[in-house]
Amino acid sequence: MVSHKEFEAAGKEPGLQVWRIENLDLKPVPKALHGSFYTGDAYLLLLTTAAPSHNIHMWLGDECSQDESGAAAIFATQLDDFLGGGPVQFREVQNCESTTFLGYFKSGIKYQDIYQWCGSECNRFERLKASEVAIDIRDNERNGRAKLQMVEEGEEPAKLTEVLGPKTAIAPSTPDDDKVDTGNKKKGVLYMISDASGSMKVTSVAPSSPFKQAMLSPEECYILDNGVDRNIFVWKGPKANVSERKAAMSAGQQFIKDKGYSNKTQIQVLPAGGETTLFKQFFSDWRDKDETTGPRKAYTIGRIAKVEQVPFDASSLHSNKAMAAQHGMVDDGKGKVQIWRVENGDNVPVDPSSYGQFFGGDCYLILYSYRQGSREQHIIYTWWVKQEVHSRKARRSEITPDELAVRVTQGQEPPHLMSLFQGKPMIIHSGGTSRKGGQSKAGGTRLFHIRQSSCRATRAVEVEPTASNLNTNDVFVLKSPKALYVWRGVGASDEEMTAAKHVVGFLGGTVTQVSEGKEPADFWSALGGKKDYQTSKSLQNTVQQPRLFGCSNKTGRLIVEEVPGDFTQSDLATDDVMILDTWDQLFLWVGKDANAEERNGAPKIAKDYVDSDPSGRKGLPITTIKQGAEPPTFTGWFQAWDPKMWDTDPLERIRARF
C-alpha cells in the first residue's frame, strides 16, 4: 500500500486538515489559512470526528491544471486506502461546493480579495452572512488593517468597476434554494458498475427513485445518478473486489464525462455504513445496521459522530437545557392540566377522573400550564388519530407569544405529554370514544403495548392482538375471553411492569405473569399462533444528530435548505421560518419578520417536510414556537443560547463592526 509521509499524522485527532497540491505533491496549509483557496490550485481536505469518522474532499479550482486535478484524485484514493476504506469521499469544484464542505468554514470560503456587494433583492439573512465573511477576512487575513465597504447595487464605486470591469446587466433574482427542492428525490437513477470485462461497464438497476435498499448488493459497486441536481454518488459494496473499490472516484468522473454532465457535478464516494443523509433520501426503506423498528425506533448514527446522551434528571431540568432538549421536557409535568374533547367543533371538558385515557374515536385538546421563573407558561397539545380527517377542529388554533402549540398524532406522543399523568401510564385505546354512551364494544381479545420513555413516563397503546407485535424490549398486557396475561420481554423495565398494573386494573380479571421464552400454549393461541417478532435490543444510548433548515413555500412547493455544519443561534433567520429536526420531534420556529404567507403556511411546511421524508416518521410531534418565546426543549439544542440576541437588530449590530 502506497503511504505518503503526510498521512502519518492524518486522522489522528478530531478536526480539519488541509493540503495544497504543489509540484504534484502535498503541502500542508496552516490552520490560520483554512478556508482560503487559490483558483489555480487543487486541494485535499480531511475532516476527522470524535466517533471517529472521516470525510475526504478534493477541491478543484477553476484554473487548476489537469495534472493537479489528477494528483488530487490519486492522493484522495491513497488517503482513503490508508484509513481503511471507511471515509466518505467528495469531489468539490469551485463555486459548486457541497453544503458539507461549506459547513467546515462558518465564515465562508475565500478565493480573492473583498468588497461586499448587496443585490437589490437580497434578504437580511444573506446580508448578515456576507458581513460576517467580510469582517472575518479583515480581522484574520488582513490583521484588521483592511477597510470594509458595503456596496449597494447601482451604487458601485469607480474602484470596484476598475477591478471587475464595465458593469453588465444584472441577472434577475431566482427563488431561493430551488436546487434543494425535495422533488429531486424522484430524479435519481441507479446503476451497477463493474470492471470484470477489463473496462468499466454500467448496467441500469432502477430508472427512477425512490429505490429499495435491497437493490444494493454487498458484492458490487453502484452509481446513484442525480445529475439533474449536479450530484453523483458512488457506493462501494463491502465485498466488492479491491480494484473496483479503489477506482470508485475515477469511475464517477468517467461517468460524468460519458453522460455529458457539467464538470461542476459533485461526486460523493460512500463506503457501506458511511452513507450520507443526501444519499439515503433516495431510498424509501433505508435502515442502518442494527436499527430496530417498531413504536420506538433506535437509529444508529453509522459513521456520523454520536451526540452525547444526557441522562434524565427532573431536578435539573431548568438548569440543564441540553438534557431538557434531548428528552423533550420543559419541566417535570407537575403543572396544571386541563383536557377537552372536540365534539362538532365545540370543546367539551373531560372528567378529570379519566385523564390519561385516550380513545381512537376522539380528538383532544390538552392545555398545560406551568411556571418558569416568575412567569406562567402554557403548552397546547392537540391529539389526533393517525387516520383523523381533521374535520373536527379545536377552537384554540391560534397561539399567543407565550404559548407553545404541539400537534400530536396517536402513538407518537412526546415524553412531556406522557409525563402529565403523574405515575400513571398514558393509555391509548385503538378505537371507541369517551363520549357519554358513545363507547363502542371492545374486541374479545385485546393487546396493550407498554413502553417507558427516556424521562421514565410510560404509555400503553392498544395494538392488533397478534404475536408479531411483541417486542423483547417491552411489556404487553393480553386480555382474551379466557385469561389475562402480563408478558415481560427480556429487555423490559420495572417501571413498565408497574404501568401494566394500571392497565390490568381497568381491564379486570385475574392476571397471570409470563416471562419471554416461557409462554404457555394458551398465550400463543390467544394471539392467533406463534410468529416472529422484534427480538433485538434497542440502542437506547443513541441520539440522532439534530438538523436545522430554512424553509419556504413561496413557490407553491416545499423548498428547504439545510444549514451546513454545526448550527448556532445566529443561523435562525428572523425573516424566515426554520425547522429544527431532532429526529423524534420537530420544532417550527417562526421569526418575527416572517411574511404572512410563511406564518400562515408554517404548519403545512412542517407536515410536508415530515411526509416527504422516506424514513417513515409520518405523524411526528410538531411544536410551533414564536421568536422570543423559546422553551428549554428548543434552546438546549443550541450552544450558548443568548435570550437577548434579538434585543438589537443582528444586521445593525454587525454593521457597527465595519
PDB file of C-alpha atoms in Angstrom, residues 452-610:
ATOM      1  CA  GLN A 452     -41.212   3.725  29.005  1.00  0.00           C
ATOM      2  CA  SER A 453     -39.848   6.989  27.594  1.00  0.00           C
ATOM      3  CA  SER A 454     -36.374   8.382  28.276  1.00  0.00           C
ATOM      4  CA  CYS A 455     -37.881  10.565  31.041  1.00  0.00           C
ATOM      5  CA  ARG A 456     -39.394   7.470  32.703  1.00  0.00           C
ATOM      6  CA  ALA A 457     -43.016   8.225  31.786  1.00  0.00           C
ATOM      7  CA  THR A 458     -44.966   5.294  30.329  1.00  0.00           C
ATOM      8  CA  ARG A 459     -47.534   4.772  27.602  1.00  0.00           C
ATOM      9  CA  ALA A 460     -49.847   1.815  26.919  1.00  0.00           C
ATOM     10  CA  VAL A 461     -51.022   1.605  23.312  1.00  0.00           C
ATOM     11  CA  GLU A 462     -53.645  -0.867  22.132  1.00  0.00           C
ATOM     12  CA  VAL A 463     -52.348  -2.777  19.112  1.00  0.00           C
ATOM     13  CA  GLU A 464     -53.614  -5.608  16.945  1.00  0.00           C
ATOM     14  CA  PRO A 465     -53.620  -8.831  19.026  1.00  0.00           C
ATOM     15  CA  THR A 466     -51.033 -10.761  17.039  1.00  0.00           C
ATOM     16  CA  ALA A 467     -47.709 -12.254  18.150  1.00  0.00           C
ATOM     17  CA  SER A 468     -45.753 -10.282  15.542  1.00  0.00           C
ATOM     18  CA  ASN A 469     -46.434  -7.105  17.574  1.00  0.00           C
ATOM     19  CA  LEU A 470     -44.455  -8.340  20.595  1.00  0.00           C
ATOM     20  CA  ASN A 471     -41.102  -6.695  21.328  1.00  0.00           C
ATOM     21  CA  THR A 472     -38.340  -8.068  23.545  1.00  0.00           C
ATOM     22  CA  ASN A 473     -37.698  -4.601  24.997  1.00  0.00           C
ATOM     23  CA  ASP A 474     -41.193  -4.037  26.409  1.00  0.00           C
ATOM     24  CA  VAL A 475     -44.169  -5.249  28.461  1.00  0.00           C
ATOM     25  CA  PHE A 476     -47.536  -6.325  26.993  1.00  0.00           C
ATOM     26  CA  VAL A 477     -50.950  -6.917  28.556  1.00  0.00           C
ATOM     27  CA  LEU A 478     -53.085  -9.517  26.756  1.00  0.00           C
ATOM     28  CA  LYS A 479     -56.809  -9.839  27.547  1.00  0.00           C
ATOM     29  CA  SER A 480     -58.695 -12.751  25.996  1.00  0.00           C
ATOM     30  CA  PRO A 481     -62.155 -14.159  26.810  1.00  0.00           C
ATOM     31  CA  LYS A 482     -60.437 -16.883  28.837  1.00  0.00           C
ATOM     32  CA  ALA A 483     -57.429 -15.225  30.502  1.00  0.00           C
ATOM     33  CA  LEU A 484     -55.460 -12.068  31.334  1.00  0.00           C
ATOM     34  CA  TYR A 485     -51.675 -12.091  30.828  1.00  0.00           C
ATOM     35  CA  VAL A 486     -48.831  -9.660  31.550  1.00  0.00           C
ATOM     36  CA  TRP A 487     -45.920 -10.580  29.262  1.00  0.00           C
ATOM     37  CA  ARG A 488     -42.464  -9.261  30.166  1.00  0.00           C
ATOM     38  CA  GLY A 489     -39.793  -9.065  27.483  1.00  0.00           C
ATOM     39  CA  VAL A 490     -36.148  -9.709  28.345  1.00  0.00           C
ATOM     40  CA  GLY A 491     -35.268  -6.010  27.991  1.00  0.00           C
ATOM     41  CA  ALA A 492     -38.333  -4.599  29.795  1.00  0.00           C
ATOM     42  CA  SER A 493     -38.047  -2.307  32.840  1.00  0.00           C
ATOM     43  CA  ASP A 494     -39.631  -2.457  36.294  1.00  0.00           C
ATOM     44  CA  GLU A 495     -41.425   0.838  35.571  1.00  0.00           C
ATOM     45  CA  GLU A 496     -43.125  -0.787  32.582  1.00  0.00           C
ATOM     46  CA  MET A 497     -44.279  -3.646  34.821  1.00  0.00           C
ATOM     47  CA  THR A 498     -45.711  -1.094  37.274  1.00  0.00           C
ATOM     48  CA  ALA A 499     -47.591   0.611  34.431  1.00  0.00           C
ATOM     49  CA  ALA A 500     -49.027  -2.767  33.431  1.00  0.00           C
ATOM     50  CA  LYS A 501     -50.849  -2.918  36.791  1.00  0.00           C
ATOM     51  CA  HIS A 502     -52.902   0.163  35.828  1.00  0.00           C
ATOM     52  CA  VAL A 503     -53.879  -1.448  32.514  1.00  0.00           C
ATOM     53  CA  VAL A 504     -54.831  -4.665  34.307  1.00  0.00           C
ATOM     54  CA  GLY A 505     -56.918  -2.591  36.719  1.00  0.00           C
ATOM     55  CA  PHE A 506     -59.293  -1.219  34.083  1.00  0.00           C
ATOM     56  CA  LEU A 507     -59.405  -4.454  32.041  1.00  0.00           C
ATOM     57  CA  GLY A 508     -60.301  -6.536  35.110  1.00  0.00           C
ATOM     58  CA  GLY A 509     -59.671 -10.209  35.755  1.00  0.00           C
ATOM     59  CA  THR A 510     -57.130 -12.499  37.390  1.00  0.00           C
ATOM     60  CA  VAL A 511     -53.710 -11.846  35.951  1.00  0.00           C
ATOM     61  CA  THR A 512     -51.016 -14.368  35.009  1.00  0.00           C
ATOM     62  CA  GLN A 513     -47.459 -13.088  34.624  1.00  0.00           C
ATOM     63  CA  VAL A 514     -45.479 -14.577  31.734  1.00  0.00           C
ATOM     64  CA  SER A 515     -41.758 -14.184  31.041  1.00  0.00           C
ATOM     65  CA  GLU A 516     -40.426 -14.134  27.495  1.00  0.00           C
ATOM     66  CA  GLY A 517     -39.475 -17.643  26.436  1.00  0.00           C
ATOM     67  CA  LYS A 518     -41.770 -19.327  28.978  1.00  0.00           C
ATOM     68  CA  GLU A 519     -45.167 -18.685  27.383  1.00  0.00           C
ATOM     69  CA  PRO A 520     -47.950 -21.301  27.825  1.00  0.00           C
ATOM     70  CA  ALA A 521     -49.746 -22.661  24.763  1.00  0.00           C
ATOM     71  CA  ASP A 522     -52.940 -20.709  25.593  1.00  0.00           C
ATOM     72  CA  PHE A 523     -50.969 -17.444  25.390  1.00  0.00           C
ATOM     73  CA  TRP A 524     -49.915 -18.115  21.791  1.00  0.00           C
ATOM     74  CA  SER A 525     -53.373 -19.412  20.937  1.00  0.00           C
ATOM     75  CA  ALA A 526     -54.968 -16.119  22.073  1.00  0.00           C
ATOM     76  CA  LEU A 527     -52.629 -14.270  19.693  1.00  0.00           C
ATOM     77  CA  GLY A 528     -53.500 -16.473  16.730  1.00  0.00           C
ATOM     78  CA  GLY A 529     -50.373 -18.586  16.934  1.00  0.00           C
ATOM     79  CA  LYS A 530     -46.657 -18.044  17.449  1.00  0.00           C
ATOM     80  CA  LYS A 531     -44.952 -15.651  14.977  1.00  0.00           C
ATOM     81  CA  ASP A 532     -41.631 -13.874  14.591  1.00  0.00           C
ATOM     82  CA  TYR A 533     -41.351 -10.573  16.492  1.00  0.00           C
ATOM     83  CA  GLN A 534     -38.746  -7.928  17.355  1.00  0.00           C
ATOM     84  CA  THR A 535     -36.001  -9.587  19.398  1.00  0.00           C
ATOM     85  CA  SER A 536     -33.054  -7.155  19.040  1.00  0.00           C
ATOM     86  CA  LYS A 537     -32.240  -4.866  21.951  1.00  0.00           C
ATOM     87  CA  SER A 538     -32.925  -1.163  21.344  1.00  0.00           C
ATOM     88  CA  LEU A 539     -29.917   1.141  21.158  1.00  0.00           C
ATOM     89  CA  GLN A 540     -31.159   3.436  23.882  1.00  0.00           C
ATOM     90  CA  ASN A 541     -27.898   5.433  24.162  1.00  0.00           C
ATOM     91  CA  THR A 542     -28.015   6.587  20.558  1.00  0.00           C
ATOM     92  CA  VAL A 543     -29.099  10.140  19.741  1.00  0.00           C
ATOM     93  CA  GLN A 544     -29.670  11.309  16.181  1.00  0.00           C
ATOM     94  CA  GLN A 545     -27.728  14.379  15.086  1.00  0.00           C
ATOM     95  CA  PRO A 546     -30.085  17.420  15.078  1.00  0.00           C
ATOM     96  CA  ARG A 547     -30.548  19.291  11.790  1.00  0.00           C
ATOM     97  CA  LEU A 548     -31.623  22.873  11.092  1.00  0.00           C
ATOM     98  CA  PHE A 549     -33.365  24.026   7.914  1.00  0.00           C
ATOM     99  CA  GLY A 550     -34.537  27.301   6.499  1.00  0.00           C
ATOM    100  CA  CYS A 551     -37.773  26.622   4.645  1.00  0.00           C
ATOM    101  CA  SER A 552     -40.173  28.353   2.291  1.00  0.00           C
ATOM    102  CA  ASN A 553     -43.298  27.524   0.330  1.00  0.00           C
ATOM    103  CA  LYS A 554     -43.356  30.750  -1.692  1.00  0.00           C
ATOM    104  CA  THR A 555     -43.149  28.864  -4.991  1.00  0.00           C
ATOM    105  CA  GLY A 556     -46.084  26.596  -4.131  1.00  0.00           C
ATOM    106  CA  ARG A 557     -43.923  23.597  -3.251  1.00  0.00           C
ATOM    107  CA  LEU A 558     -41.768  22.777  -0.272  1.00  0.00           C
ATOM    108  CA  ILE A 559     -38.259  24.184  -0.614  1.00  0.00           C
ATOM    109  CA  VAL A 560     -35.762  23.642   2.186  1.00  0.00           C
ATOM    110  CA  GLU A 561     -32.105  24.475   2.637  1.00  0.00           C
ATOM    111  CA  GLU A 562     -30.112  22.819   5.390  1.00  0.00           C
ATOM    112  CA  VAL A 563     -27.811  24.974   7.496  1.00  0.00           C
ATOM    113  CA  PRO A 564     -24.427  23.278   6.953  1.00  0.00           C
ATOM    114  CA  GLY A 565     -22.065  22.266   9.752  1.00  0.00           C
ATOM    115  CA  ASP A 566     -22.676  22.949  13.433  1.00  0.00           C
ATOM    116  CA  PHE A 567     -25.524  25.438  13.549  1.00  0.00           C
ATOM    117  CA  THR A 568     -25.761  28.299  16.056  1.00  0.00           C
ATOM    118  CA  GLN A 569     -28.458  30.678  17.267  1.00  0.00           C
ATOM    119  CA  SER A 570     -27.340  33.250  14.700  1.00  0.00           C
ATOM    120  CA  ASP A 571     -28.423  30.831  11.955  1.00  0.00           C
ATOM    121  CA  LEU A 572     -32.073  31.422  12.894  1.00  0.00           C
ATOM    122  CA  ALA A 573     -33.202  33.917  10.247  1.00  0.00           C
ATOM    123  CA  THR A 574     -35.668  36.345  11.820  1.00  0.00           C
ATOM    124  CA  ASP A 575     -37.408  36.931   8.474  1.00  0.00           C
ATOM    125  CA  ASP A 576     -37.947  33.248   7.813  1.00  0.00           C
ATOM    126  CA  VAL A 577     -39.470  30.060   9.164  1.00  0.00           C
ATOM    127  CA  MET A 578     -36.969  27.485  10.421  1.00  0.00           C
ATOM    128  CA  ILE A 579     -37.331  23.758  11.066  1.00  0.00           C
ATOM    129  CA  LEU A 580     -35.288  22.105  13.819  1.00  0.00           C
ATOM    130  CA  ASP A 581     -35.383  18.336  13.347  1.00  0.00           C
ATOM    131  CA  THR A 582     -34.276  16.411  16.450  1.00  0.00           C
ATOM    132  CA  TRP A 583     -35.489  13.126  14.933  1.00  0.00           C
ATOM    133  CA  ASP A 584     -38.207  12.229  17.437  1.00  0.00           C
ATOM    134  CA  GLN A 585     -39.829  15.651  17.303  1.00  0.00           C
ATOM    135  CA  LEU A 586     -39.964  18.677  15.046  1.00  0.00           C
ATOM    136  CA  PHE A 587     -39.781  22.349  16.033  1.00  0.00           C
ATOM    137  CA  LEU A 588     -41.221  25.019  13.784  1.00  0.00           C
ATOM    138  CA  TRP A 589     -39.597  28.368  14.679  1.00  0.00           C
ATOM    139  CA  VAL A 590     -41.340  31.441  13.275  1.00  0.00           C
ATOM    140  CA  GLY A 591     -39.178  34.575  13.029  1.00  0.00           C
ATOM    141  CA  LYS A 592     -40.839  37.869  13.940  1.00  0.00           C
ATOM    142  CA  ASP A 593     -40.197  39.233  10.424  1.00  0.00           C
ATOM    143  CA  ALA A 594     -41.513  36.173   8.568  1.00  0.00           C
ATOM    144  CA  ASN A 595     -44.105  37.190   5.992  1.00  0.00           C
ATOM    145  CA  ALA A 596     -47.805  36.422   6.331  1.00  0.00           C
ATOM    146  CA  GLU A 597     -47.670  33.594   3.804  1.00  0.00           C
ATOM    147  CA  GLU A 598     -44.880  31.862   5.721  1.00  0.00           C
ATOM    148  CA  ARG A 599     -46.628  32.360   9.067  1.00  0.00           C
ATOM    149  CA  ASN A 600     -49.967  31.039   7.831  1.00  0.00           C
ATOM    150  CA  GLY A 601     -48.368  28.190   5.931  1.00  0.00           C
ATOM    151  CA  ALA A 602     -45.938  27.199   8.691  1.00  0.00           C
ATOM    152  CA  PRO A 603     -47.866  24.118   9.937  1.00  0.00           C
ATOM    153  CA  LYS A 604     -48.207  22.822   6.365  1.00  0.00           C
ATOM    154  CA  ILE A 605     -44.493  23.370   5.738  1.00  0.00           C
ATOM    155  CA  ALA A 606     -43.656  21.181   8.730  1.00  0.00           C
ATOM    156  CA  LYS A 607     -46.169  18.491   7.749  1.00  0.00           C
ATOM    157  CA  ASP A 608     -44.899  18.441   4.153  1.00  0.00           C
ATOM    158  CA  TYR A 609     -41.346  18.122   5.456  1.00  0.00           C
ATOM    159  CA  VAL A 610     -42.204  15.056   7.553  1.00  0.00           C
TER     160      VAL A 610
END
